[in-house]
Tab-separated table of C-alpha atoms in Angstrom:
chain	number	residue	atom	x	y	z
A	594	MET	CA	85.198	79.374	43.788
A	595	GLU	CA	88.808	79.591	44.849
A	596	SER	CA	89.707	80.863	48.243
A	597	LEU	CA	92.054	83.813	48.500
A	598	LEU	CA	93.458	82.365	51.697
A	599	SER	CA	96.782	80.591	51.307
A	600	SER	CA	99.668	79.647	53.557
A	601	SER	CA	102.208	80.453	50.873
A	602	SER	CA	100.932	83.203	48.606
A	603	LEU	CA	98.225	85.826	48.194
A	604	VAL	CA	97.261	86.993	44.730
A	605	SER	CA	94.019	88.847	43.913
A	606	ALA	CA	91.652	87.061	41.544
A	607	ALA	CA	90.780	90.284	39.712
A	608	GLY	CA	92.791	91.007	36.579
A	609	GLY	CA	95.465	93.638	36.490
A	610	PHE	CA	95.596	94.411	40.189
A	611	GLY	CA	97.621	91.991	42.252
A	612	TRP	CA	99.174	91.587	45.583
A	613	ARG	CA	101.945	89.306	46.794
A	614	LYS	CA	102.724	87.996	50.237
A	615	GLN	CA	106.308	87.152	51.120
A	616	ASN	CA	107.526	84.777	53.828
A	617	LEU	CA	104.152	84.515	55.558
A	618	LYS	CA	102.441	81.615	57.240
A	619	LEU	CA	98.853	81.845	58.353
A	620	GLN	CA	97.997	79.496	61.191
A	621	SER	CA	94.266	80.166	61.401
A	622	LEU	CA	91.482	82.329	60.121
A	623	SER	CA	91.636	84.368	63.304
A	624	GLU	CA	95.017	85.708	62.136
A	625	ILE	CA	93.612	87.487	59.095
A	626	ARG	CA	91.529	90.524	58.429
A	627	VAL	CA	89.668	91.608	55.334
A	628	LEU	CA	91.090	94.313	53.183
A	629	ARG	CA	89.240	96.153	50.437
A	630	SER	CA	90.924	98.339	47.883
A	631	ASN	CA	89.453	101.401	46.228
A	632	SER	CA	88.647	99.273	43.202
A	633	CYS	CA	86.575	96.987	45.437
A	634	LYS	CA	88.766	93.872	45.271
A	635	VAL	CA	88.781	91.657	48.342
A	636	LEU	CA	92.062	90.399	49.721
A	637	ALA	CA	93.172	88.433	52.709
A	638	LYS	CA	95.519	90.396	54.924
A	639	PRO	CA	97.568	89.287	57.923
A	640	LYS	CA	97.754	91.297	61.098
A	641	PHE	CA	101.156	92.633	60.131
A	642	ARG	CA	100.816	95.250	57.413
A	643	ASN	CA	104.397	95.026	56.116
A	644	ASN	CA	103.928	91.430	54.972
A	645	LEU	CA	101.550	92.469	52.189
A	646	VAL	CA	102.848	94.503	49.247
A	647	ARG	CA	101.517	95.511	45.859
A	648	LEU	CA	103.230	93.976	42.823
A	649	ASP	CA	104.069	97.426	41.542
A	650	GLY	CA	105.677	98.320	44.864
A	651	GLN	CA	103.253	101.140	45.646
A	652	GLU	CA	101.591	101.596	48.981
A	653	SER	CA	97.892	100.818	49.350
A	654	SER	CA	95.188	103.393	50.042
A	655	SER	CA	92.785	100.636	50.937
A	656	LEU	CA	90.092	100.627	53.553
A	657	TRP	CA	89.875	98.174	56.439
A	658	LEU	CA	86.634	96.373	57.132
A	659	LEU	CA	86.671	95.712	60.851
A	660	TYR	CA	84.569	92.842	62.012
A	661	PRO	CA	82.846	92.543	65.394
A	662	LYS	CA	83.848	89.909	67.905
A	663	HIS	CA	82.178	87.171	65.826
A	664	LYS	CA	84.589	87.735	62.917
A	665	SER	CA	86.110	84.291	63.255
A	666	ARG	CA	82.962	82.721	61.850
A	667	PHE	CA	83.520	84.080	58.376
A	668	ARG	CA	85.702	82.943	55.478
A	669	VAL	CA	86.394	85.189	52.479
A	670	ASN	CA	86.247	83.708	48.963
A	671	ALA	CA	86.488	85.229	45.547
A	672	THR	CA	86.728	84.570	41.849
A	673	ALA	CA	87.388	86.850	38.905
A	674	SER	CA	83.720	86.905	37.983
A	675	GLN	CA	82.435	87.244	41.555
A	676	PRO	CA	84.839	89.418	43.524
A	677	GLU	CA	83.631	88.367	46.937
A	678	ALA	CA	81.421	86.083	48.928
A	679	PHE	CA	81.157	85.448	52.633
A	680	GLU	CA	80.557	81.943	53.845
A	681	PRO	CA	80.127	80.938	57.490
A	682	ASN	CA	82.638	78.376	58.727
A	683	SER	CA	79.834	76.840	60.702
A	684	LYS	CA	76.188	77.403	61.500
A	685	PRO	CA	75.310	78.662	64.953
A	686	LYS	CA	75.827	75.683	67.284
A	687	SER	CA	74.458	76.951	70.532
A	688	PHE	CA	71.642	79.015	71.914
A	689	ARG	CA	74.120	81.802	72.519
A	690	ASP	CA	75.173	81.768	68.856
A	691	SER	CA	71.543	81.858	67.765
A	692	LEU	CA	70.808	84.756	70.122
A	693	ASP	CA	73.811	86.653	68.840
A	694	ALA	CA	72.691	86.184	65.227
A	695	PHE	CA	69.196	87.419	66.029
A	696	TYR	CA	70.669	90.347	67.939
A	697	ARG	CA	72.583	91.444	64.847
A	698	PHE	CA	69.580	90.745	62.575
A	699	SER	CA	67.395	93.064	64.707
A	700	ARG	CA	69.887	95.990	64.293
A	701	PRO	CA	70.059	96.820	68.042
A	702	HIS	CA	70.757	100.566	67.629
A	703	THR	CA	67.335	100.919	65.932
A	704	VAL	CA	65.701	98.863	68.701
A	705	ILE	CA	67.106	101.145	71.387
A	706	GLY	CA	66.001	104.213	69.421
A	707	THR	CA	62.459	102.839	69.057
A	708	VAL	CA	62.121	102.052	72.776
A	709	LEU	CA	63.485	105.385	73.955
A	710	SER	CA	61.382	107.408	71.483
A	711	ILE	CA	58.150	105.743	72.528
A	712	LEU	CA	58.934	106.138	76.235
A	713	SER	CA	59.829	109.791	75.793
A	714	VAL	CA	56.861	110.710	73.671
A	715	SER	CA	54.483	108.862	75.967
A	716	PHE	CA	55.611	110.966	78.929
A	717	LEU	CA	54.935	114.125	76.911
A	718	ALA	CA	51.248	113.250	77.341
A	719	VAL	CA	51.524	113.199	81.132
A	720	GLU	CA	49.821	116.318	82.583
A	721	LYS	CA	49.708	115.524	86.284
A	722	VAL	CA	51.305	113.148	88.782
A	723	SER	CA	48.239	110.919	88.903
A	724	ASP	CA	48.709	110.153	85.199
A	725	ILE	CA	51.765	108.083	86.140
A	726	SER	CA	49.903	104.865	86.863
A	727	PRO	CA	49.813	101.168	85.862
A	728	LEU	CA	47.410	102.188	83.072
A	729	LEU	CA	50.109	104.416	81.545
A	730	PHE	CA	52.786	101.759	81.723
A	731	THR	CA	50.425	99.168	80.236
A	732	GLY	CA	49.780	101.504	77.285
A	733	ILE	CA	53.495	102.112	76.858
A	734	LEU	CA	54.237	98.377	76.941
A	735	GLU	CA	51.594	97.697	74.257
A	736	ALA	CA	53.101	100.341	72.020
A	737	VAL	CA	56.723	99.275	72.597
A	738	VAL	CA	56.159	95.573	71.923
A	739	ALA	CA	54.081	96.178	68.775
A	740	ALA	CA	56.585	98.739	67.476
A	741	LEU	CA	59.599	96.536	68.164
A	742	MET	CA	58.070	93.682	66.215
A	743	MET	CA	57.387	96.054	63.286
A	744	ASN	CA	60.956	97.395	63.601
A	745	ILE	CA	62.346	93.869	63.198
A	746	TYR	CA	60.165	93.374	60.104
A	747	ILE	CA	61.495	96.586	58.546
A	748	VAL	CA	65.207	96.040	59.243
A	749	GLY	CA	64.904	92.365	58.375
A	750	LEU	CA	63.253	93.057	55.034
A	751	ASN	CA	66.015	95.555	54.255
A	752	GLN	CA	68.651	92.861	54.864
A	753	LEU	CA	66.798	90.374	52.679
A	754	SER	CA	66.619	92.952	49.866
A	755	ASP	CA	70.296	93.963	50.263
A	756	VAL	CA	72.100	90.657	50.609
A	757	GLU	CA	74.653	91.388	47.885
A	758	ILE	CA	75.187	94.982	49.052
A	759	ASP	CA	75.633	93.859	52.657
A	760	LYS	CA	78.325	91.419	51.575
A	761	VAL	CA	80.301	94.545	50.750
A	762	ASN	CA	79.078	97.020	53.369
A	763	LYS	CA	78.004	94.900	56.356
A	764	PRO	CA	79.278	91.313	55.908
A	765	TYR	CA	78.709	90.568	59.605
A	766	LEU	CA	74.907	90.625	59.262
A	767	PRO	CA	73.370	87.135	59.487
A	768	VAL	CA	71.820	86.933	56.006
A	769	ALA	CA	74.867	88.366	54.250
A	770	SER	CA	77.220	86.046	56.161
A	771	GLY	CA	75.107	82.968	55.548
A	772	GLU	CA	74.205	82.314	59.209
A	773	TYR	CA	70.580	82.869	58.193
A	774	SER	CA	69.252	81.525	54.924
A	775	VAL	CA	66.920	83.718	52.912
A	776	LYS	CA	64.056	81.381	53.864
A	777	THR	CA	64.865	81.836	57.562
A	778	GLY	CA	64.927	85.601	57.115
A	779	ILE	CA	61.571	85.561	55.336
A	780	ALA	CA	60.050	83.427	58.086
A	781	ILE	CA	61.256	85.866	60.742
A	782	VAL	CA	60.058	89.047	59.080
A	783	ALA	CA	56.705	87.510	58.123
A	784	SER	CA	56.114	86.235	61.688
A	785	PHE	CA	57.015	89.521	63.327
A	786	SER	CA	54.903	91.606	60.971
A	787	ILE	CA	51.873	89.404	61.596
A	788	MET	CA	52.392	89.508	65.379
A	789	SER	CA	52.787	93.286	65.296
A	790	PHE	CA	49.507	93.816	63.426
A	791	TRP	CA	47.752	91.257	65.630
A	792	LEU	CA	48.806	93.068	68.797
A	793	GLY	CA	47.934	96.470	67.346
A	794	TRP	CA	44.481	95.155	66.437
A	795	ILE	CA	43.598	93.516	69.790
A	796	VAL	CA	44.790	96.576	71.743
A	797	GLY	CA	42.096	98.579	69.980
A	798	SER	CA	44.102	101.798	69.654
A	799	TRP	CA	43.663	103.356	66.261
A	800	PRO	CA	46.697	105.670	66.531
A	801	LEU	CA	48.826	102.643	67.357
A	802	PHE	CA	47.400	100.521	64.558
A	803	TRP	CA	47.857	103.248	61.955
A	804	ALA	CA	51.394	103.884	63.149
A	805	LEU	CA	52.164	100.225	62.505
A	806	PHE	CA	50.380	100.188	59.157
A	807	VAL	CA	52.088	103.308	57.769
A	808	SER	CA	55.479	102.083	59.036
A	809	PHE	CA	54.879	98.750	57.328
A	810	MET	CA	53.994	100.382	54.016
A	811	LEU	CA	56.919	102.839	54.041
A	812	GLY	CA	59.405	100.187	55.252
A	813	THR	CA	58.278	97.828	52.491
A	814	ALA	CA	58.377	100.490	49.777
A	815	TYR	CA	61.836	101.577	50.974
A	816	SER	CA	63.456	98.136	50.652
A	817	ILE	CA	61.575	95.647	48.468
A	818	ASN	CA	62.773	95.279	44.901
A	819	LEU	CA	59.527	95.610	42.896
A	820	PRO	CA	58.504	97.940	40.100
A	821	LEU	CA	58.026	101.522	41.323
A	822	LEU	CA	59.321	100.539	44.758
A	823	ARG	CA	62.763	100.136	46.392
A	824	TRP	CA	62.690	103.849	47.182
A	825	LYS	CA	66.088	103.664	48.862
A	826	ARG	CA	67.591	103.975	45.348
A	827	PHE	CA	66.512	107.613	45.367
A	828	ALA	CA	68.251	109.723	47.974
A	829	LEU	CA	65.508	112.292	48.587
A	830	VAL	CA	62.677	109.746	48.695
A	831	ALA	CA	64.694	107.503	51.024
A	832	ALA	CA	65.312	110.400	53.392
A	833	MET	CA	61.591	111.268	53.384
A	834	CYS	CA	60.685	107.689	54.308
A	835	ILE	CA	62.954	107.775	57.357
A	836	LEU	CA	61.755	111.250	58.320
A	837	ALA	CA	58.107	110.158	58.087
A	838	VAL	CA	58.646	107.189	60.412
A	839	ARG	CA	61.188	108.534	62.905
A	840	ALA	CA	60.003	112.142	63.102
A	841	ILE	CA	56.275	112.225	62.391
A	842	ILE	CA	54.765	108.824	63.031
A	843	VAL	CA	56.697	108.078	66.190
A	844	GLN	CA	56.030	111.517	67.741
A	845	ILE	CA	52.397	112.088	66.796
A	846	ALA	CA	50.929	108.549	66.566
A	847	PHE	CA	52.381	107.248	69.852
A	848	PHE	CA	51.574	110.495	71.645
A	849	LEU	CA	47.960	110.172	70.503
A	850	HIS	CA	47.958	106.506	71.548
A	851	ILE	CA	48.619	107.607	75.130
A	852	GLN	CA	46.553	110.790	74.943
A	853	THR	CA	43.380	109.314	73.455
A	854	HIS	CA	43.462	105.548	74.033
A	855	VAL	CA	45.098	105.403	77.460
A	856	PHE	CA	43.975	108.699	79.063
A	857	GLY	CA	40.774	109.093	77.034
A	858	ARG	CA	41.422	112.783	76.348
A	859	PRO	CA	40.665	114.687	73.154
A	860	ILE	CA	43.287	115.170	70.472
A	861	LEU	CA	45.562	118.013	71.427
A	862	PHE	CA	48.929	119.015	69.928
A	863	THR	CA	50.922	120.439	72.808
A	864	ARG	CA	53.967	122.733	72.653
A	865	PRO	CA	56.380	119.965	73.646
A	866	LEU	CA	54.914	117.641	70.982
A	867	ILE	CA	55.249	120.252	68.254
A	868	PHE	CA	58.866	120.914	69.252
A	869	ALA	CA	59.687	117.207	69.442
A	870	THR	CA	58.264	116.607	65.960
A	871	ALA	CA	60.174	119.540	64.460
A	872	PHE	CA	63.427	118.690	66.219
A	873	MET	CA	63.305	115.007	65.310
A	874	SER	CA	62.617	115.962	61.687
A	875	PHE	CA	66.093	117.460	61.638
A	876	PHE	CA	67.540	114.476	63.412
A	877	SER	CA	65.853	111.985	61.103
A	878	VAL	CA	67.222	113.748	58.022
A	879	VAL	CA	70.671	113.596	59.581
A	880	ILE	CA	70.376	109.843	60.260
A	881	ALA	CA	69.050	109.289	56.746
A	882	LEU	CA	72.053	111.120	55.230
A	883	PHE	CA	74.719	109.883	57.644
A	884	LYS	CA	73.871	106.174	57.410
A	885	ASP	CA	74.990	106.125	53.781
A	886	ILE	CA	78.389	107.722	54.351
A	887	PRO	CA	80.177	104.531	55.475
A	888	ASP	CA	78.263	102.461	52.855
A	889	ILE	CA	79.444	104.384	49.816
A	890	GLU	CA	81.489	101.466	48.408
A	891	GLY	CA	78.628	98.978	48.118
A	892	ASP	CA	76.162	101.691	47.070
A	893	LYS	CA	78.361	102.659	44.127
A	894	ILE	CA	78.682	99.042	42.974
A	895	PHE	CA	74.942	98.346	43.110
A	896	GLY	CA	73.650	101.678	41.762
A	897	ILE	CA	72.236	103.176	44.962
A	898	ARG	CA	72.328	106.906	44.276
A	899	SER	CA	72.668	108.133	47.819
A	900	PHE	CA	73.708	111.710	48.614
A	901	SER	CA	77.105	110.384	49.698
A	902	VAL	CA	77.596	108.856	46.243
A	903	THR	CA	76.441	111.912	44.312
A	904	LEU	CA	77.818	114.714	46.516
A	905	GLY	CA	80.742	113.071	48.284
A	906	GLN	CA	81.316	111.889	51.821
A	907	GLU	CA	82.881	115.060	53.244
A	908	LYS	CA	80.150	117.381	52.016
A	909	VAL	CA	77.389	115.143	53.396
A	910	PHE	CA	79.220	114.702	56.694
A	911	TRP	CA	79.510	118.421	57.384
A	912	THR	CA	75.954	119.020	56.210
A	913	CYS	CA	74.776	116.555	58.848
A	914	VAL	CA	76.858	118.231	61.558
A	915	SER	CA	75.536	121.665	60.542
A	916	LEU	CA	71.927	120.522	60.588
A	917	LEU	CA	72.300	119.115	64.110
A	918	GLN	CA	74.017	122.277	65.329
A	919	MET	CA	71.114	124.325	63.951
A	920	ALA	CA	68.633	122.027	65.720
A	921	TYR	CA	70.525	122.305	69.010
A	922	THR	CA	70.540	126.130	68.683
A	923	VAL	CA	66.775	126.173	68.253
A	924	ALA	CA	66.365	123.744	71.177
A	925	ILE	CA	68.442	126.068	73.417
A	926	LEU	CA	66.257	129.064	72.443
A	927	VAL	CA	63.022	127.122	73.014
A	928	GLY	CA	64.251	125.834	76.354
A	929	ALA	CA	65.197	129.359	77.435
A	930	THR	CA	61.564	130.500	76.933
A	931	SER	CA	60.126	127.857	79.219
A	932	PRO	CA	58.120	129.310	82.154
A	933	PHE	CA	59.622	126.673	84.503
A	934	ILE	CA	63.122	127.272	85.876
A	935	TRP	CA	63.904	123.524	86.135
A	936	SER	CA	62.845	122.990	82.514
A	937	LYS	CA	64.820	125.971	81.363
A	938	VAL	CA	68.041	124.848	83.097
A	939	ILE	CA	67.854	121.198	81.968
A	940	SER	CA	66.950	122.045	78.356
A	941	VAL	CA	69.543	124.782	77.888
A	942	VAL	CA	72.440	123.094	79.682
A	943	GLY	CA	71.651	119.696	78.181
A	944	HIS	CA	71.599	120.933	74.605
A	945	VAL	CA	74.736	123.038	75.064
A	946	ILE	CA	76.552	119.897	76.216
A	947	LEU	CA	75.267	117.846	73.272
A	948	ALA	CA	76.159	120.561	70.728
A	949	THR	CA	79.659	120.959	72.156
A	950	THR	CA	80.230	117.202	72.264
A	951	LEU	CA	79.096	116.809	68.664
A	952	TRP	CA	81.375	119.575	67.382
A	953	THR	CA	84.397	118.179	69.268
A	954	ARG	CA	83.784	114.684	67.953
A	955	ALA	CA	83.165	115.845	64.362
A	956	LYS	CA	86.475	117.708	64.173
A	957	SER	CA	88.387	114.602	65.214
A	958	VAL	CA	86.916	112.252	62.571
A	959	ASP	CA	89.190	110.978	59.793
A	960	LEU	CA	86.869	110.895	56.783
A	961	SER	CA	89.196	108.573	54.924
A	962	SER	CA	88.626	105.864	57.541
A	963	LYS	CA	85.478	103.760	57.227
A	964	THR	CA	85.962	102.627	60.807
A	965	GLU	CA	85.921	106.181	62.178
A	966	ILE	CA	82.932	107.181	60.018
A	967	THR	CA	80.967	104.160	61.206
A	968	SER	CA	81.912	104.918	64.816
A	969	CYS	CA	80.738	108.506	64.367
A	970	TYR	CA	77.470	107.243	62.876
A	971	MET	CA	76.856	105.214	66.015
A	972	PHE	CA	77.767	108.305	68.032
A	973	ILE	CA	74.982	110.188	66.177
A	974	TRP	CA	72.575	107.502	67.357
A	975	LYS	CA	73.752	108.079	70.928
A	976	LEU	CA	72.933	111.778	70.536
A	977	PHE	CA	69.534	110.629	69.214
A	978	TYR	CA	69.021	108.617	72.419
A	979	ALA	CA	70.146	111.534	74.584
A	980	GLU	CA	67.663	113.846	72.937
A	981	TYR	CA	64.765	111.598	73.847
A	982	LEU	CA	65.974	111.678	77.455
A	983	LEU	CA	65.793	115.490	77.378
A	984	LEU	CA	62.456	115.917	75.617
A	985	PRO	CA	60.199	115.070	78.594
A	986	PHE	CA	61.769	117.941	80.525
A	987	LEU	CA	60.670	120.501	77.950
A	988	LYS	CA	57.514	122.203	79.242
C-alpha cells in the first residue's frame, strides 16, 4: 500500500480524479490534515489551503475531517483498490495513552448520558426527605455501575462491527485507528458484558437485571453482522432500538429498581415518570436520527440506509429540531400545570431557555460542514443532559 504522503508531490491513487501539490515541503505528520472529497477519495492536505489544487484547476467542495488532539498518532494510506486505511504510527506507550484509548472506546457522551439518566430517574422515586439515605445511593450506585459496563459492551460491539465504516466516519476511534486490535476489542466487550450481568444478578433486583438483558439483546441485534440482525441497516428499526433503550428501559426499569428493590414499595407509574418516558421518547428519536447526519459519507459507501441517506441531511436536521421544539412546548405546558410554584417556575423557565437555545444554535449551523454538524450533534447531547437535570423538579 503506497502512502499518499510525499515531500514533493501529492496525487490521488483513485483513477480520473487527481490533485497536485506545488512547491510544498512537509516536515512532519503534524503538519497535515485529512481531506475527503465528495467522491470519497482520501488525500493528504497541508495546513495552507492554497498549496493544494485540482488538476483541472477547479476549486474543491470537499469536506474536512477534523481529528481530536490525538490526531498525530495516525497516518493515512491508500491504494486504488482500497481508497483508505488508517494505521497508528505507534501503539499506546504509556498508561495515559491507554487511558485515552479506552476513553474514546467507551464513547464518553453516552457514558455521561447513562449516568445522568439513572440519577435523574432514581430521584423521581423519592417521595419524602427520609428517602434520601445511604440505601438510596447504594441502589443508584449498583444501577450505574452495571449499566455503564453494559453501555461499554454495546458501544464497543458497534465499533467492532463497523471497523471499515469508522475508518471513513470516525477514524479516531481505537479499533478503526488500529490502537486496539479486534481481539482486544472482543476481550473488552466480552469482559464488560459478563461483569454487568454478574453484578445485576448478585444485586438481586429483577428490574435492573431485565434492563441489562434487554439492552444487551437490542444492542447486539443493532450492531452484529449476522443473518436477520444488524438492525442498524434499517432506519426505522434502528431508531426503535435506541428509543426502546434510552426512552423506555432507562426510565421505567431503573425507576422500578429504586421503587421496588430499594424502597420496597409496590409498582406505581407516577405522573413525573410517565412524562419523563414520553419526553425522552421524542429525544431518543432525535438522537437516533441526528447521529447519522454527520456519518452520511460512510453510510452511503457501506449500504447503511439511514434516514439521512434516503431523505437528505437538511430534511432530517430540521425534522430533529422540530421534534425537540414540540417536546419542549409540551414540557412547558405540563410544567405550568404543576400544583407546586417552585416546580412550575423551574420547569417552565428551564424549558423556555432550552428551546430558545436550540433554535438559536440550529439557525447558525452550516449543513455543508461536517464539523459543524458533528458539533451540533454533541450540542443535542448536552440538551439531553440538561433535560435530566430538570426532570426531578417536575412534580
